[in-house]
Structure formats: C-alpha cells, structure tokens
mmCIF file of C-alpha atoms in Angstrom:
data_model
loop_
_atom_site.group_PDB
_atom_site.id
_atom_site.type_symbol
_atom_site.label_atom_id
_atom_site.label_comp_id
_atom_site.label_asym_id
_atom_site.label_seq_id
_atom_site.Cartn_x
_atom_site.Cartn_y
_atom_site.Cartn_z
ATOM 1 C CA UNK A 8 18.116 -25.234 -33.628
ATOM 2 C CA UNK A 9 17.791 -21.533 -32.715
ATOM 3 C CA UNK A 10 20.273 -19.190 -34.343
ATOM 4 C CA UNK A 11 22.730 -16.992 -32.491
ATOM 5 C CA UNK A 12 20.577 -13.932 -33.172
ATOM 6 C CA UNK A 13 17.205 -15.454 -32.250
ATOM 7 C CA UNK A 14 16.573 -12.633 -29.744
ATOM 8 C CA UNK A 15 16.275 -10.121 -32.573
ATOM 9 C CA UNK A 16 12.872 -9.647 -34.062
ATOM 10 C CA UNK A 17 12.740 -10.057 -37.817
ATOM 11 C CA UNK A 18 12.842 -6.776 -39.653
ATOM 12 C CA UNK A 19 9.422 -5.773 -40.935
ATOM 13 C CA UNK A 20 8.924 -5.761 -44.669
ATOM 14 C CA UNK A 21 9.484 -2.319 -46.166
ATOM 15 C CA UNK A 22 6.306 -0.424 -47.015
ATOM 16 C CA UNK A 23 4.911 -1.185 -50.431
ATOM 17 C CA UNK A 24 6.541 1.010 -53.029
ATOM 18 C CA UNK A 25 9.535 1.778 -50.789
ATOM 19 C CA UNK A 26 12.911 1.412 -52.479
ATOM 20 C CA UNK A 27 15.025 -1.600 -51.503
ATOM 21 C CA UNK A 28 18.106 -0.710 -49.484
ATOM 22 C CA UNK A 29 21.605 -1.514 -50.602
ATOM 23 C CA UNK A 30 22.799 -4.838 -49.087
ATOM 24 C CA UNK A 31 26.112 -3.260 -48.060
ATOM 25 C CA UNK A 32 24.255 -0.494 -46.233
ATOM 26 C CA UNK A 33 22.084 -3.096 -44.497
ATOM 27 C CA UNK A 34 25.226 -4.911 -43.308
ATOM 28 C CA UNK A 35 26.530 -1.626 -41.894
ATOM 29 C CA UNK A 36 23.219 -0.955 -40.162
ATOM 30 C CA UNK A 37 23.283 -4.471 -38.711
ATOM 31 C CA UNK A 38 26.769 -3.794 -37.394
ATOM 32 C CA UNK A 39 25.454 -0.762 -35.480
ATOM 33 C CA UNK A 40 22.396 -2.704 -34.293
ATOM 34 C CA UNK A 41 24.624 -5.539 -33.062
ATOM 35 C CA UNK A 42 26.800 -3.063 -31.164
ATOM 36 C CA UNK A 43 23.700 -1.626 -29.477
ATOM 37 C CA UNK A 44 22.557 -5.154 -28.603
ATOM 38 C CA UNK A 45 25.924 -6.055 -27.110
ATOM 39 C CA UNK A 46 26.259 -2.862 -25.077
ATOM 40 C CA UNK A 47 22.761 -1.474 -24.614
ATOM 41 C CA UNK A 48 23.836 0.012 -21.278
ATOM 42 C CA UNK A 49 26.147 2.444 -23.084
ATOM 43 C CA UNK A 50 25.185 5.773 -24.626
ATOM 44 C CA UNK A 51 24.485 5.386 -28.354
ATOM 45 C CA UNK A 52 23.896 8.818 -29.889
ATOM 46 C CA UNK A 53 23.216 8.842 -33.615
ATOM 47 C CA UNK A 54 26.683 10.339 -34.213
ATOM 48 C CA UNK A 55 28.338 7.261 -32.679
ATOM 49 C CA UNK A 56 26.044 4.831 -34.523
ATOM 50 C CA UNK A 57 26.647 6.618 -37.816
ATOM 51 C CA UNK A 58 30.397 6.352 -37.253
ATOM 52 C CA UNK A 59 30.063 2.591 -36.634
ATOM 53 C CA UNK A 60 28.085 2.314 -39.879
ATOM 54 C CA UNK A 61 30.312 4.619 -41.901
ATOM 55 C CA UNK A 62 27.488 6.900 -43.075
ATOM 56 C CA UNK A 63 26.235 10.379 -42.210
ATOM 57 C CA UNK A 64 23.982 10.904 -39.193
ATOM 58 C CA UNK A 65 20.906 11.825 -41.232
ATOM 59 C CA UNK A 66 21.397 8.949 -43.663
ATOM 60 C CA UNK A 67 21.904 6.524 -40.781
ATOM 61 C CA UNK A 68 18.755 7.619 -38.941
ATOM 62 C CA UNK A 69 16.579 7.407 -42.081
ATOM 63 C CA UNK A 70 18.060 4.099 -43.206
ATOM 64 C CA UNK A 71 17.838 2.476 -39.770
ATOM 65 C CA UNK A 72 14.159 3.357 -39.459
ATOM 66 C CA UNK A 73 13.456 2.081 -42.970
ATOM 67 C CA UNK A 74 15.355 -1.172 -42.358
ATOM 68 C CA UNK A 75 14.104 -1.997 -38.844
ATOM 69 C CA UNK A 76 10.788 -0.187 -38.591
ATOM 70 C CA UNK A 77 11.761 2.142 -35.732
ATOM 71 C CA UNK A 78 14.300 4.886 -35.065
ATOM 72 C CA UNK A 79 17.602 3.889 -33.399
ATOM 73 C CA UNK A 80 16.703 5.588 -30.105
ATOM 74 C CA UNK A 81 13.455 3.637 -29.850
ATOM 75 C CA UNK A 82 15.272 0.390 -30.658
ATOM 76 C CA UNK A 83 17.800 1.078 -27.889
ATOM 77 C CA UNK A 84 14.987 1.913 -25.483
ATOM 78 C CA UNK A 85 13.348 -1.426 -26.319
ATOM 79 C CA UNK A 86 16.570 -3.308 -25.628
ATOM 80 C CA UNK A 87 17.068 -1.524 -22.297
ATOM 81 C CA UNK A 88 13.516 -2.231 -21.140
ATOM 82 C CA UNK A 89 13.890 -5.891 -22.203
ATOM 83 C CA UNK A 90 17.100 -6.219 -20.225
ATOM 84 C CA UNK A 91 15.654 -4.463 -17.178
ATOM 85 C CA UNK A 92 12.610 -6.752 -17.286
ATOM 86 C CA UNK A 93 14.854 -9.822 -17.414
ATOM 87 C CA UNK A 94 16.911 -8.521 -14.495
ATOM 88 C CA UNK A 95 13.761 -7.837 -12.463
ATOM 89 C CA UNK A 96 12.645 -11.398 -13.127
ATOM 90 C CA UNK A 97 15.985 -13.197 -12.709
ATOM 91 C CA UNK A 98 17.927 -11.255 -10.062
ATOM 92 C CA UNK A 99 17.496 -9.806 -6.609
ATOM 93 C CA UNK A 100 19.259 -6.552 -7.516
ATOM 94 C CA UNK A 101 17.580 -3.380 -6.332
ATOM 95 C CA UNK A 102 15.620 -1.372 -8.873
ATOM 96 C CA UNK A 103 18.233 1.378 -8.626
ATOM 97 C CA UNK A 104 21.017 -1.086 -9.461
ATOM 98 C CA UNK A 105 19.003 -2.424 -12.407
ATOM 99 C CA UNK A 106 18.333 1.097 -13.689
ATOM 100 C CA UNK A 107 22.020 2.006 -13.721
ATOM 101 C CA UNK A 108 23.112 -1.417 -15.041
ATOM 102 C CA UNK A 109 20.800 -1.031 -18.037
ATOM 103 C CA UNK A 110 22.115 2.404 -18.986
ATOM 104 C CA UNK A 111 19.740 4.857 -17.348
ATOM 105 C CA UNK A 112 21.320 7.908 -15.765
ATOM 106 C CA UNK A 113 18.298 8.755 -13.632
ATOM 107 C CA UNK A 114 16.155 6.469 -11.505
ATOM 108 C CA UNK A 115 13.167 8.748 -12.081
ATOM 109 C CA UNK A 116 13.498 8.586 -15.858
ATOM 110 C CA UNK A 117 13.902 4.822 -15.716
ATOM 111 C CA UNK A 118 10.816 4.371 -13.544
ATOM 112 C CA UNK A 119 8.650 6.716 -15.599
ATOM 113 C CA UNK A 120 9.725 5.233 -18.945
ATOM 114 C CA UNK A 121 9.413 1.672 -17.671
ATOM 115 C CA UNK A 122 5.894 2.388 -16.403
ATOM 116 C CA UNK A 123 4.930 4.030 -19.710
ATOM 117 C CA UNK A 124 6.153 1.033 -21.710
ATOM 118 C CA UNK A 125 5.289 -1.885 -19.410
ATOM 119 C CA UNK A 126 2.112 -0.433 -17.934
ATOM 120 C CA UNK A 127 3.271 -0.618 -14.324
ATOM 121 C CA UNK A 128 6.241 0.299 -12.188
ATOM 122 C CA UNK A 129 9.256 -2.018 -11.899
ATOM 123 C CA UNK A 130 8.494 -2.656 -8.211
ATOM 124 C CA UNK A 131 4.914 -3.715 -8.935
ATOM 125 C CA UNK A 132 5.889 -5.864 -11.909
ATOM 126 C CA UNK A 133 8.760 -7.763 -10.272
ATOM 127 C CA UNK A 134 6.707 -10.176 -8.076
ATOM 128 C CA UNK A 135 4.476 -11.118 -11.022
ATOM 129 C CA UNK A 136 7.493 -11.685 -13.292
ATOM 130 C CA UNK A 137 9.184 -13.893 -10.722
ATOM 131 C CA UNK A 138 6.013 -15.941 -10.161
ATOM 132 C CA UNK A 139 5.494 -16.349 -13.907
ATOM 133 C CA UNK A 140 9.137 -17.378 -14.375
ATOM 134 C CA UNK A 141 8.684 -20.276 -11.973
ATOM 135 C CA UNK A 142 5.728 -21.479 -14.060
ATOM 136 C CA UNK A 143 7.628 -21.179 -17.360
ATOM 137 C CA UNK A 144 10.945 -22.763 -16.375
ATOM 138 C CA UNK A 145 10.765 -25.352 -19.161
ATOM 139 C CA UNK A 146 9.911 -22.940 -22.000
ATOM 140 C CA UNK A 147 12.822 -22.126 -24.400
ATOM 141 C CA UNK A 148 14.368 -18.739 -23.593
ATOM 142 C CA UNK A 149 14.176 -17.536 -27.207
ATOM 143 C CA UNK A 150 10.395 -18.045 -27.259
ATOM 144 C CA UNK A 151 9.949 -16.254 -23.939
ATOM 145 C CA UNK A 152 12.106 -13.319 -24.994
ATOM 146 C CA UNK A 153 10.176 -12.826 -28.237
ATOM 147 C CA UNK A 154 6.826 -13.011 -26.423
ATOM 148 C CA UNK A 155 7.905 -10.556 -23.720
ATOM 149 C CA UNK A 156 9.464 -7.946 -26.025
ATOM 150 C CA UNK A 157 7.930 -4.515 -25.314
ATOM 151 C CA UNK A 158 5.887 -2.930 -28.083
ATOM 152 C CA UNK A 159 7.321 0.466 -28.912
ATOM 153 C CA UNK A 160 5.647 1.246 -32.197
ATOM 154 C CA UNK A 161 5.189 4.807 -30.994
ATOM 155 C CA UNK A 162 7.378 7.017 -28.849
ATOM 156 C CA UNK A 163 6.847 7.104 -25.104
ATOM 157 C CA UNK A 164 6.462 10.878 -25.255
ATOM 158 C CA UNK A 165 3.614 10.422 -27.755
ATOM 159 C CA UNK A 166 1.851 8.112 -25.285
ATOM 160 C CA UNK A 167 2.283 10.641 -22.478
ATOM 161 C CA UNK A 168 0.870 13.454 -24.592
ATOM 162 C CA UNK A 169 -2.151 11.388 -25.526
ATOM 163 C CA UNK A 170 -2.912 10.531 -21.896
ATOM 164 C CA UNK A 171 -2.508 14.145 -20.782
ATOM 165 C CA UNK A 172 -6.155 14.611 -21.844
ATOM 166 C CA UNK A 173 -5.879 17.871 -23.654
ATOM 167 C CA UNK A 174 -3.089 19.490 -21.683
ATOM 168 C CA UNK A 175 0.137 19.881 -23.567
ATOM 169 C CA UNK A 176 3.356 20.500 -21.725
ATOM 170 C CA UNK A 177 6.218 21.694 -23.846
ATOM 171 C CA UNK A 178 9.438 19.789 -23.424
ATOM 172 C CA UNK A 179 12.688 21.681 -23.053
ATOM 173 C CA UNK A 180 13.482 20.880 -26.690
ATOM 174 C CA UNK A 181 10.237 22.476 -27.877
ATOM 175 C CA UNK A 182 10.809 25.747 -26.003
ATOM 176 C CA UNK A 183 14.195 26.494 -27.537
#
C-alpha cells in the first residue's frame, strides 16, 4: 500500500564522508519541505522556511541541500513544474491560469522556465500529455508522478548559460 508521502522522492544518500545530520534538524527540515509541498503556489523565501524550521537562514539553506540533494528554491521549482504539468494534462485551464495557480507571478517567466526544464513550451506539451494520459489511465498515480518528476539537478540559469554558446549575459544580481 503506498504511503501518504509517496509523491516525495527519497532523499539521496549523503556524500561519502559527509557528517550525519541531527534527527531533530531533519524533522524540522521535513516540516518546511511539507509546507512547501502543501502550498507550492505560495512564496517560500529562505527566511520564511528558516522560521518554519526554527533555524537561521544560512543553516537552513545548507542543511536542506545536504538533506535533500538540492537547494530549497530548486525543490520548490520542481514542485511547481510538477503541478503545472499535472494541470496541463488533467484540466482545460488556460496556460495563464495554470501559471498563476502554480505560483508564478509572470507568464513569461513561467513559460521560459517550463521550457528550460521540460524541453518544450506548455502549449506544445499539453496535447502530448493529454494523449499519454488516456493511454495510462490504469497506471497507479504514485508511479506516474515519480516517473514524470522533472530533473533539476542543476539550476535553470546554469542550463541557459551553457546553451548561450559563449555569450554571457549578466543577470541583474551580478551587476550590483
């Protein structure tokens, strides 16, 4: 029988030689992760997540990445893309409605990030997702969700830089 949290990927094993984290800290990190899962459409700055966990911002960010294999922002991005993909497949909502329902403040940012992660735009992907869903109606949802989880082992901005073929645009954060 699948557990209540079967949509969460198992945490990767810590790198060899890495210190084990305190079980109480892990419970606090899980509390923040669960809050992000339950309300991925909301803004989750590190300050808010650290407050949920009862630790400092820097300690939270380091500990979260060590425990779950990715920074909190990347985890939230993964959850938002997963939810948007499911909504594209299962609803007839417009792409704009899906973007705002999944927590994006800009349709352009949603479309660009979605394309960077999924490999194609939401509008191009939707018909294929809906056709595939009809073929997989009898597959357990937990198996489908795990198989369709986006791979964000590197930041989207890193992917964009690599594909820029030698041209490097500075972001607004890098020019300050």
